[in-house]
């Protein structure tokens, strides 16, 4: 606990120093076996990050406890194993790519040093007061005398058994004090660290858009209490990424590069990027991990520059069939160049979201938004590099973990009201929700009550084919238990797939179905 707390407080106080818990968590995330994320997300949802932090702490505490037992008889061995954990933490911190290497070394040395000091102190107390029998002496001799003497004399083993009560009390006081202190210090460190990383960017002035959609017509929204708003406010927008702590990007030194199969590699500062023509468009983005009826989908007004304009500066070679987006923390996406070059859609490097600079959690200072594709193959947050390559040459982050290489957003629809399992009054009930099929558009939404006929719903008028719509149906609800189902038809006339499938590998299929009790 002491070592972890020292790591957290250093990370919280010194910019560029890594949190060792975050470092190891990032290692675990990046080395996870295929399917692990799905299990964790299905159990903990968007608390998956909290779960990973807790898991690391629990494993560390159990390991620390075992090392403490070992240290009573073999301090040097315990110290070496303790140091090995430090090496793993250092390795994890260095490979993150977002922490300073020098500060990583300093943090690990301080954490291991503090941890070992605490261990020595506690082992000393546990062994009783007599200097002749303290393991401190033993540790010293074990260190120099080598393996043979390490089994140690019987005093170490009998020590705890014969420990007098007041010694036991001193030990409990010291260990309890260290535990409480560590929790406090660690908590302060993590709070500082998170505060520093989620700080809203004040330094950047959002460039104004020369081309922006007309204000939304009243018929682009349906006034139904409880329905998801057609434009989701930034604070309510779903967040999904592999970052345990959001990367903190200094916009003064940040650049986005265009590399790979191009005529001339390009590197643009924030000022250079935003000197290009700025436009705005509404785009609905969705997460492939969204379950049927889930809320990992949202619609926002994105402000930024045309991706094609930036690609043209570099000159994309014809053989470059894949565009790879790379973030400052090494996460990657990949999508077909042809998808981005299709003039019917406007892929963009977004710097603004709903009229504000991109919030840190959503990719400050810049991210990719590519209409029609799931986030994991397209929507790179904290964008650092756009690399042109071939589809064969590179698989982005989630592809080796079993997710589809090409991933257009599937047609889906969701019932927002009434909520599943709700008790409603017999009589007129508004059934309403959202439906999306970016960027084919939604042409029809239908609802079925029990085994009745599919009834067409009223739809909000679509902002564009890249956005979702709201829908509603006035239902004259008779008393009893009822099942409500929804399905959408996309702009090409294709009805949403009825047969359910899990999110992996290319998105969940099936009709959102809820039960309500009418009384
Ligand atoms: N750097 C980075 N960008 C990322 C991800 C990530 O893990 N790291 N996750 C992607 C996924 S899976 C999704 S669904 C979208 C979510 O964007 P949001 O958090 O702004 O809603 O971001 C994408 N961009
Ligand atoms: Mo996602």
XYZ file of C-alpha atoms and ligand atoms in Angstrom:
544
model
C 0.000 0.000 0.000
C 2.829 2.351 0.845
C 4.514 1.781 -2.515
C 1.297 2.269 -4.447
C 0.438 5.405 -2.466
C 3.869 6.911 -3.137
C 3.431 6.178 -6.860
C 0.033 7.880 -6.874
C 1.119 10.976 -4.959
C 4.194 11.500 -7.142
C 2.021 11.121 -10.250
C -0.493 13.551 -8.792
C 2.102 16.190 -7.928
C 4.554 15.925 -10.822
C 3.300 16.321 -14.398
C 4.756 13.540 -16.548
C 5.256 11.092 -13.680
C 3.206 7.921 -14.201
C 0.706 6.410 -11.791
C 2.036 2.877 -11.368
C -1.505 1.538 -11.024
C -2.474 3.171 -14.314
C 0.722 1.890 -15.937
C 0.044 -1.705 -14.935
C -3.636 -1.306 -15.819
C -2.664 -0.121 -19.282
C -0.377 -3.133 -19.650
C -3.248 -5.424 -18.643
C -5.633 -3.706 -21.096
C -3.156 -3.942 -23.956
C -2.208 -7.568 -23.244
C -5.747 -8.819 -22.634
C -6.799 -12.028 -24.347
C -9.589 -11.834 -26.954
C -12.999 -11.816 -25.271
C -11.772 -10.499 -21.900
C -13.104 -6.998 -22.507
C -16.538 -8.336 -23.448
C -16.808 -10.271 -20.188
C -15.652 -7.328 -18.077
C -17.893 -4.843 -19.918
C -20.895 -7.164 -19.716
C -20.346 -7.460 -15.941
C -19.359 -3.887 -15.116
C -20.455 -1.794 -18.119
C -18.702 1.560 -18.234
C -17.381 0.865 -14.697
C -14.872 -1.460 -16.372
C -12.039 0.978 -15.580
C -12.979 1.159 -11.912
C -13.079 -2.632 -11.838
C -9.569 -2.857 -13.319
C -8.190 -0.363 -10.772
C -9.774 -2.300 -7.904
C -8.517 -5.616 -9.314
C -4.954 -4.284 -9.460
C -5.162 -3.003 -5.877
C -6.550 -6.303 -4.592
C -3.890 -8.353 -6.391
C -1.195 -5.970 -5.114
C -2.479 -6.232 -1.539
C -2.571 -10.025 -1.626
C 0.927 -10.105 -3.138
C 2.091 -7.577 -0.517
C 0.639 -9.684 2.272
C 2.366 -12.823 1.033
C 5.651 -10.941 0.668
C 5.242 -9.694 4.222
C 4.954 -13.268 5.475
C 7.964 -14.276 3.422
C 9.982 -11.282 4.635
C 9.853 -12.513 8.238
C 12.202 -15.355 7.393
C 13.690 -14.331 4.065
C 13.822 -10.589 3.850
C 16.221 -10.474 0.909
C 14.118 -12.809 -1.209
C 11.017 -10.762 -0.426
C 12.887 -7.561 -1.247
C 14.046 -8.966 -4.576
C 10.494 -10.020 -5.512
C 9.242 -6.617 -4.373
C 11.861 -5.007 -6.620
C 10.717 -7.240 -9.503
C 7.210 -5.789 -9.154
C 8.884 -2.403 -9.432
C 10.595 -3.475 -12.656
C 7.233 -4.603 -14.093
C 5.730 -1.249 -13.115
C 8.652 0.584 -14.723
C 8.346 -1.460 -17.898
C 4.590 -0.744 -17.966
C 5.145 2.970 -17.446
C 7.772 3.197 -20.191
C 5.691 1.360 -22.767
C 2.669 3.640 -22.197
C 4.507 6.302 -24.171
C 2.743 9.120 -22.297
C 4.960 9.320 -19.198
C 8.447 10.808 -19.003
C 11.038 7.951 -18.911
C 13.223 9.745 -16.333
C 10.250 10.500 -14.086
C 9.095 6.910 -14.482
C 12.403 5.690 -13.070
C 12.227 8.218 -10.227
C 8.646 7.250 -9.364
C 9.420 3.531 -9.310
C 12.574 4.017 -7.214
C 10.669 6.147 -4.698
C 7.747 3.711 -4.560
C 9.904 0.602 -4.153
C 12.149 2.401 -1.666
C 9.184 3.507 0.458
C 7.587 0.064 0.218
C 10.741 -1.725 1.327
C 11.304 0.720 4.162
C 7.786 0.042 5.416
C 8.320 -3.689 5.050
C 11.538 -3.534 7.078
C 9.895 -1.509 9.778
C 6.947 -3.873 10.064
C 9.073 -7.022 9.961
C 11.228 -5.479 12.692
C 8.194 -4.792 14.859
C 6.732 -8.211 14.198
C 9.882 -9.916 15.396
C 9.857 -8.277 18.806
C 11.918 -5.629 20.556
C 15.225 -7.384 21.240
C 17.884 -6.107 18.847
C 19.454 -9.563 18.804
C 16.332 -11.074 17.376
C 15.148 -8.448 14.940
C 15.005 -9.528 11.347
C 16.711 -6.249 10.495
C 19.919 -7.861 11.634
C 18.910 -11.059 10.031
C 18.099 -9.316 6.782
C 21.514 -7.718 6.837
C 23.265 -11.004 7.413
C 21.062 -12.842 4.954
C 21.974 -10.316 2.332
C 25.664 -10.828 2.813
C 25.761 -14.439 3.914
C 23.849 -15.732 0.945
C 21.366 -18.520 0.495
C 22.654 -20.935 3.104
C 21.786 -18.878 6.139
C 18.519 -17.563 4.840
C 16.294 -20.232 6.349
C 17.198 -18.434 9.481
C 17.297 -19.469 13.067
C 14.145 -20.529 14.850
C 13.670 -17.127 16.453
C 12.137 -15.712 13.311
C 9.536 -18.409 13.205
C 8.809 -18.432 16.898
C 8.907 -14.632 17.089
C 5.325 -13.900 16.106
C 4.011 -16.748 18.239
C 5.728 -15.531 21.373
C 5.147 -11.875 20.573
C 4.017 -10.166 23.776
C 0.769 -8.279 23.662
C 2.264 -4.809 23.703
C 4.502 -5.732 20.738
C 1.508 -6.994 18.876
C -0.167 -3.704 19.612
C 2.809 -1.724 18.339
C 2.830 -3.793 15.183
C -0.886 -3.357 14.647
C -0.627 0.374 15.295
C 2.235 0.781 12.863
C 0.700 -1.349 10.114
C -2.733 0.177 10.626
C -1.248 3.672 10.574
C 0.662 2.942 7.388
C -2.478 1.494 5.808
C -4.669 4.468 6.688
C -1.928 6.919 5.692
C -1.419 5.126 2.389
C -5.110 5.189 1.579
C -5.237 8.920 2.321
C -2.062 9.751 0.385
C -3.005 7.480 -2.517
C -6.479 8.960 -2.672
C -5.095 12.513 -2.709
C -2.586 11.551 -5.416
C -5.223 9.969 -7.641
C -7.594 12.891 -7.153
C -4.864 15.362 -8.141
C -3.883 13.218 -11.112
C -7.425 12.906 -12.380
C -8.061 16.589 -11.830
C -4.978 17.529 -13.811
C -5.951 15.248 -16.679
C -9.590 16.163 -16.932
C -8.929 19.905 -16.743
C -10.997 21.598 -19.372
C -8.778 23.119 -22.032
C -8.792 26.836 -21.398
C -5.818 27.671 -23.573
C -7.525 26.911 -26.841
C -9.954 29.173 -28.623
C -12.309 27.170 -30.769
C -12.023 28.373 -34.384
C -15.290 29.572 -35.797
C -16.918 27.551 -38.529
C -17.390 29.160 -41.918
C -19.860 26.463 -42.907
C -22.403 25.342 -40.375
C -25.788 23.641 -40.680
C -28.862 25.829 -40.402
C -30.369 25.939 -36.912
C -32.318 22.753 -36.332
C -35.885 22.943 -37.580
C -38.496 22.243 -34.879
C -39.511 19.001 -36.580
C -36.024 17.489 -36.101
C -37.065 16.779 -32.498
C -40.141 15.146 -31.012
C -41.329 16.479 -27.698
C -41.779 13.291 -25.709
C -40.852 13.327 -22.012
C -37.978 10.918 -21.352
C -36.825 10.566 -24.960
C -33.086 10.910 -25.707
C -32.394 14.429 -27.019
C -31.583 14.590 -30.723
C -28.259 16.286 -29.852
C -26.647 14.753 -26.779
C -24.954 17.322 -24.483
C -21.208 16.781 -24.042
C -21.538 15.878 -20.368
C -24.050 13.114 -21.158
C -22.262 11.768 -24.213
C -21.132 8.154 -23.868
C -17.415 7.629 -23.385
C -15.495 4.536 -24.454
C -11.726 4.138 -24.737
C -8.779 2.137 -23.470
C -7.287 5.056 -21.505
C -7.304 4.527 -17.715
C -6.399 8.190 -17.353
C -7.245 10.473 -20.250
C -4.103 11.626 -22.070
C -3.185 15.219 -21.281
C -2.154 16.947 -24.478
C -0.292 20.252 -24.568
C -1.820 21.990 -27.543
C 1.203 24.302 -27.821
C 3.475 21.406 -28.785
C 0.870 19.021 -30.265
C 1.000 18.142 -33.951
C -0.927 15.826 -36.221
C 1.138 14.041 -38.835
C 0.184 12.438 -42.140
C 2.650 9.656 -42.892
C 3.105 6.416 -44.819
C 2.118 5.973 -48.451
C 1.996 9.678 -49.280
C 3.992 11.903 -51.612
C 5.123 14.291 -48.866
C 4.617 13.605 -45.170
C 2.837 16.481 -43.442
C 2.960 17.716 -39.861
C 0.497 20.346 -38.681
C 0.342 22.301 -35.444
C -3.038 23.111 -33.920
C -2.831 26.617 -35.402
C -1.940 25.261 -38.857
C -4.695 22.658 -38.720
C -7.355 25.121 -37.680
C -6.238 27.656 -40.294
C -7.902 25.332 -42.840
C -11.565 25.892 -43.676
C -13.642 24.882 -40.677
C -17.076 23.314 -41.054
C -19.678 21.742 -38.807
C -21.884 18.705 -39.238
C -24.097 16.502 -37.092
C -22.833 12.919 -36.964
C -24.133 10.028 -34.865
C -21.309 7.855 -33.572
C -21.777 4.438 -32.010
C -19.743 1.852 -30.168
C -19.584 -1.671 -31.553
C -19.880 -2.952 -27.961
C -23.332 -1.425 -27.614
C -25.858 -4.110 -26.711
C -29.316 -4.001 -28.257
C -31.118 -1.294 -26.257
C -27.814 0.073 -24.923
C -26.729 3.693 -24.732
C -23.216 3.629 -26.233
C -24.393 5.816 -29.104
C -24.821 9.550 -29.442
C -25.288 12.423 -31.823
C -23.307 15.658 -31.700
C -22.490 18.708 -33.786
C -18.830 18.243 -34.653
C -16.637 21.136 -35.769
C -13.395 20.618 -37.653
C -11.567 20.344 -40.937
C -12.188 18.017 -43.841
C -9.990 14.931 -43.580
C -9.710 14.812 -47.389
C -8.278 18.324 -47.415
C -5.492 17.302 -45.019
C -4.871 14.057 -46.923
C -4.587 16.048 -50.151
C -1.793 18.157 -48.646
C 0.258 14.982 -48.268
C -0.860 13.398 -51.536
C -2.282 9.908 -50.966
C -0.720 7.265 -53.214
C -3.245 5.124 -55.095
C -1.980 1.873 -53.507
C -2.798 3.148 -49.978
C -6.003 1.187 -49.269
C -6.133 1.801 -45.516
C -6.134 4.908 -43.332
C -4.776 4.302 -39.837
C -5.498 6.796 -37.063
C -3.029 6.719 -34.180
C -3.554 8.474 -30.864
C -0.981 10.035 -28.552
C -1.294 6.956 -26.314
C -0.703 4.476 -29.115
C -4.313 3.355 -29.718
C -5.031 2.711 -33.397
C -7.993 2.515 -35.752
C -8.040 1.503 -39.411
C -10.609 1.971 -42.166
C -10.649 1.728 -45.961
C -9.311 4.779 -47.797
C -12.223 4.346 -50.208
C -14.692 4.936 -47.340
C -13.110 8.321 -46.633
C -12.768 9.305 -50.290
C -16.467 8.759 -51.091
C -17.723 12.299 -51.796
C -21.118 11.507 -50.260
C -19.666 11.656 -46.754
C -17.467 14.199 -44.960
C -14.922 12.506 -42.708
C -13.303 15.109 -40.493
C -10.620 15.945 -37.986
C -12.877 17.374 -35.291
C -11.695 19.973 -32.780
C -15.091 21.031 -31.462
C -18.142 19.252 -30.082
C -21.501 20.988 -29.699
C -19.918 24.433 -29.883
C -17.170 23.781 -27.342
C -13.560 22.694 -27.723
C -13.461 18.895 -27.750
C -13.756 17.805 -24.098
C -10.670 15.925 -22.855
C -12.646 12.701 -22.500
C -13.752 12.975 -26.102
C -10.302 13.474 -27.600
C -8.965 16.979 -27.001
C -7.427 18.590 -28.958
C -8.468 16.658 -32.086
C -10.137 13.418 -33.135
C -11.366 11.667 -36.229
C -15.070 11.502 -37.002
C -15.925 9.267 -39.943
C -19.662 9.017 -40.688
C -21.014 5.471 -40.857
C -18.240 3.559 -39.063
C -18.107 2.228 -35.508
C -15.795 4.202 -33.220
C -13.189 1.453 -32.808
C -12.297 1.484 -36.518
C -12.529 5.226 -37.054
C -13.063 7.754 -34.271
C -9.451 8.160 -32.964
C -9.432 10.486 -29.961
C -6.269 12.437 -28.959
C -5.218 12.088 -32.584
C -1.468 12.175 -33.245
C -0.947 10.583 -36.643
C -2.781 9.541 -39.766
C -0.858 6.831 -41.558
C -1.597 5.672 -45.082
C -0.960 1.971 -45.570
C -2.642 -1.069 -47.107
C -5.466 -3.119 -45.605
C -3.176 -6.168 -45.606
C -0.197 -4.456 -43.962
C -1.731 -3.427 -40.642
C -4.431 -4.512 -38.201
C -5.562 -1.796 -35.779
C -5.939 -2.202 -31.985
C -9.157 -4.247 -31.704
C -8.742 -6.422 -34.817
C -6.278 -8.979 -33.353
C -8.620 -9.149 -30.330
C -11.318 -10.665 -32.491
C -13.235 -7.651 -33.774
C -14.131 -7.210 -37.407
C -11.679 -5.331 -39.606
C -14.428 -3.532 -41.508
C -17.203 -2.258 -39.308
C -20.011 -0.082 -40.693
C -22.585 0.836 -38.041
C -25.522 -1.592 -38.118
C -29.105 -0.353 -38.334
C -30.509 -0.211 -34.786
C -33.407 1.233 -32.844
C -34.079 1.695 -29.139
C -37.142 2.209 -26.965
C -36.473 5.023 -24.444
C -40.013 5.303 -23.017
C -41.647 3.571 -21.331
C -38.638 2.001 -19.641
C -38.320 -1.743 -19.526
C -40.370 -3.270 -16.707
C -42.309 -0.042 -16.125
C -45.813 0.082 -14.683
C -47.993 2.308 -16.868
C -51.602 3.429 -16.643
C -54.066 1.911 -19.091
C -55.020 4.312 -21.873
C -52.882 6.500 -24.129
C -49.144 5.799 -23.668
C -46.335 7.414 -25.671
C -43.876 4.799 -26.883
C -40.781 6.580 -28.154
C -37.060 6.336 -28.737
C -34.277 6.724 -31.267
C -33.199 4.836 -34.395
C -29.978 5.053 -36.361
C -28.288 3.739 -39.487
C -25.407 6.122 -40.212
C -24.783 7.058 -42.900
C -27.524 5.288 -44.850
C -30.215 7.161 -42.962
C -33.434 5.845 -41.437
C -36.480 5.574 -43.698
C -38.965 3.871 -41.383
C -39.453 2.887 -37.741
C -42.106 0.384 -36.690
C -43.343 -0.874 -33.358
C -45.061 -4.130 -32.556
C -47.105 -4.769 -29.408
C -47.110 -8.424 -28.358
C -47.711 -10.441 -31.528
C -49.655 -7.703 -33.292
C -48.894 -6.087 -36.628
C -45.903 -3.798 -37.137
C -47.199 -0.243 -36.812
C -45.430 2.668 -38.509
C -44.191 5.342 -36.092
C -43.955 9.091 -36.438
C -40.332 10.072 -37.052
C -38.497 13.323 -36.435
C -37.240 14.716 -39.706
C -33.727 13.459 -40.228
C -30.972 16.100 -39.823
C -28.909 14.147 -42.347
C -28.318 10.526 -43.288
C -25.340 10.586 -40.883
C -27.574 11.141 -37.861
C -30.146 9.260 -35.860
C -33.836 10.114 -35.637
C -36.374 10.135 -32.845
C -39.601 8.163 -33.259
C -42.878 7.821 -31.359
C -46.089 5.863 -31.392
C -49.312 6.686 -29.558
C -50.383 3.423 -27.991
C -53.790 2.875 -26.436
C -52.530 0.500 -23.770
C -54.936 -2.164 -22.522
C -54.498 -3.585 -19.015
C -52.164 -6.556 -18.612
C -48.556 -7.490 -19.345
C -47.304 -6.470 -22.765
C -44.223 -6.795 -24.879
C -43.053 -3.886 -27.049
C -40.605 -4.309 -29.919
C -39.075 -1.799 -32.328
C -37.346 -2.123 -35.672
C -35.910 0.375 -38.145
C -35.463 0.343 -41.904
C -32.411 2.103 -43.298
C -32.235 4.529 -46.213
C -31.532 1.715 -48.670
C -34.756 -0.075 -47.691
C -32.987 -2.755 -45.648
C -34.887 -3.748 -42.497
C -32.869 -4.115 -39.299
C -31.759 -7.731 -38.700
C -34.189 -9.592 -36.426
C -31.979 -12.482 -35.346
C -29.988 -11.439 -32.288
C -26.213 -11.600 -32.125
C -23.753 -10.432 -29.487
C -21.665 -7.262 -30.079
C -18.572 -9.242 -31.125
C -17.286 -9.263 -33.797
C -19.134 -6.540 -35.738
C -22.025 -5.193 -33.677
C -25.176 -6.440 -31.909
C -28.189 -7.415 -33.964
C -31.781 -8.015 -32.931
C -34.881 -6.019 -32.012
C -34.967 -4.057 -28.780
C -37.756 -5.674 -26.783
C -39.192 -4.524 -23.478
C -41.963 -5.693 -21.177
C -44.399 -3.342 -19.422
C -47.220 -3.850 -16.967
C -50.358 -1.872 -17.739
C -52.785 -1.389 -14.863
N -7.435 7.200 -28.539
C -8.559 6.452 -28.537
N -9.567 6.778 -29.353
C -10.703 6.044 -29.365
C -10.833 4.908 -28.545
C -9.739 4.575 -27.695
O -9.769 3.583 -26.949
N -8.621 5.377 -27.709
N -11.997 4.180 -28.563
C -12.846 4.292 -29.742
C -14.167 3.727 -29.523
S -14.245 2.039 -29.310
C -15.301 4.481 -29.560
S -16.809 3.745 -29.521
C -15.232 5.953 -29.633
C -16.025 6.594 -28.521
O -15.937 7.987 -28.575
P -16.488 8.846 -27.355
O -15.830 8.316 -26.112
O -16.161 10.258 -27.655
O -17.978 8.608 -27.326
O -13.911 6.418 -29.532
C -12.963 5.696 -30.272
N -11.709 6.403 -30.207
Mo -16.339 1.419 -29.227
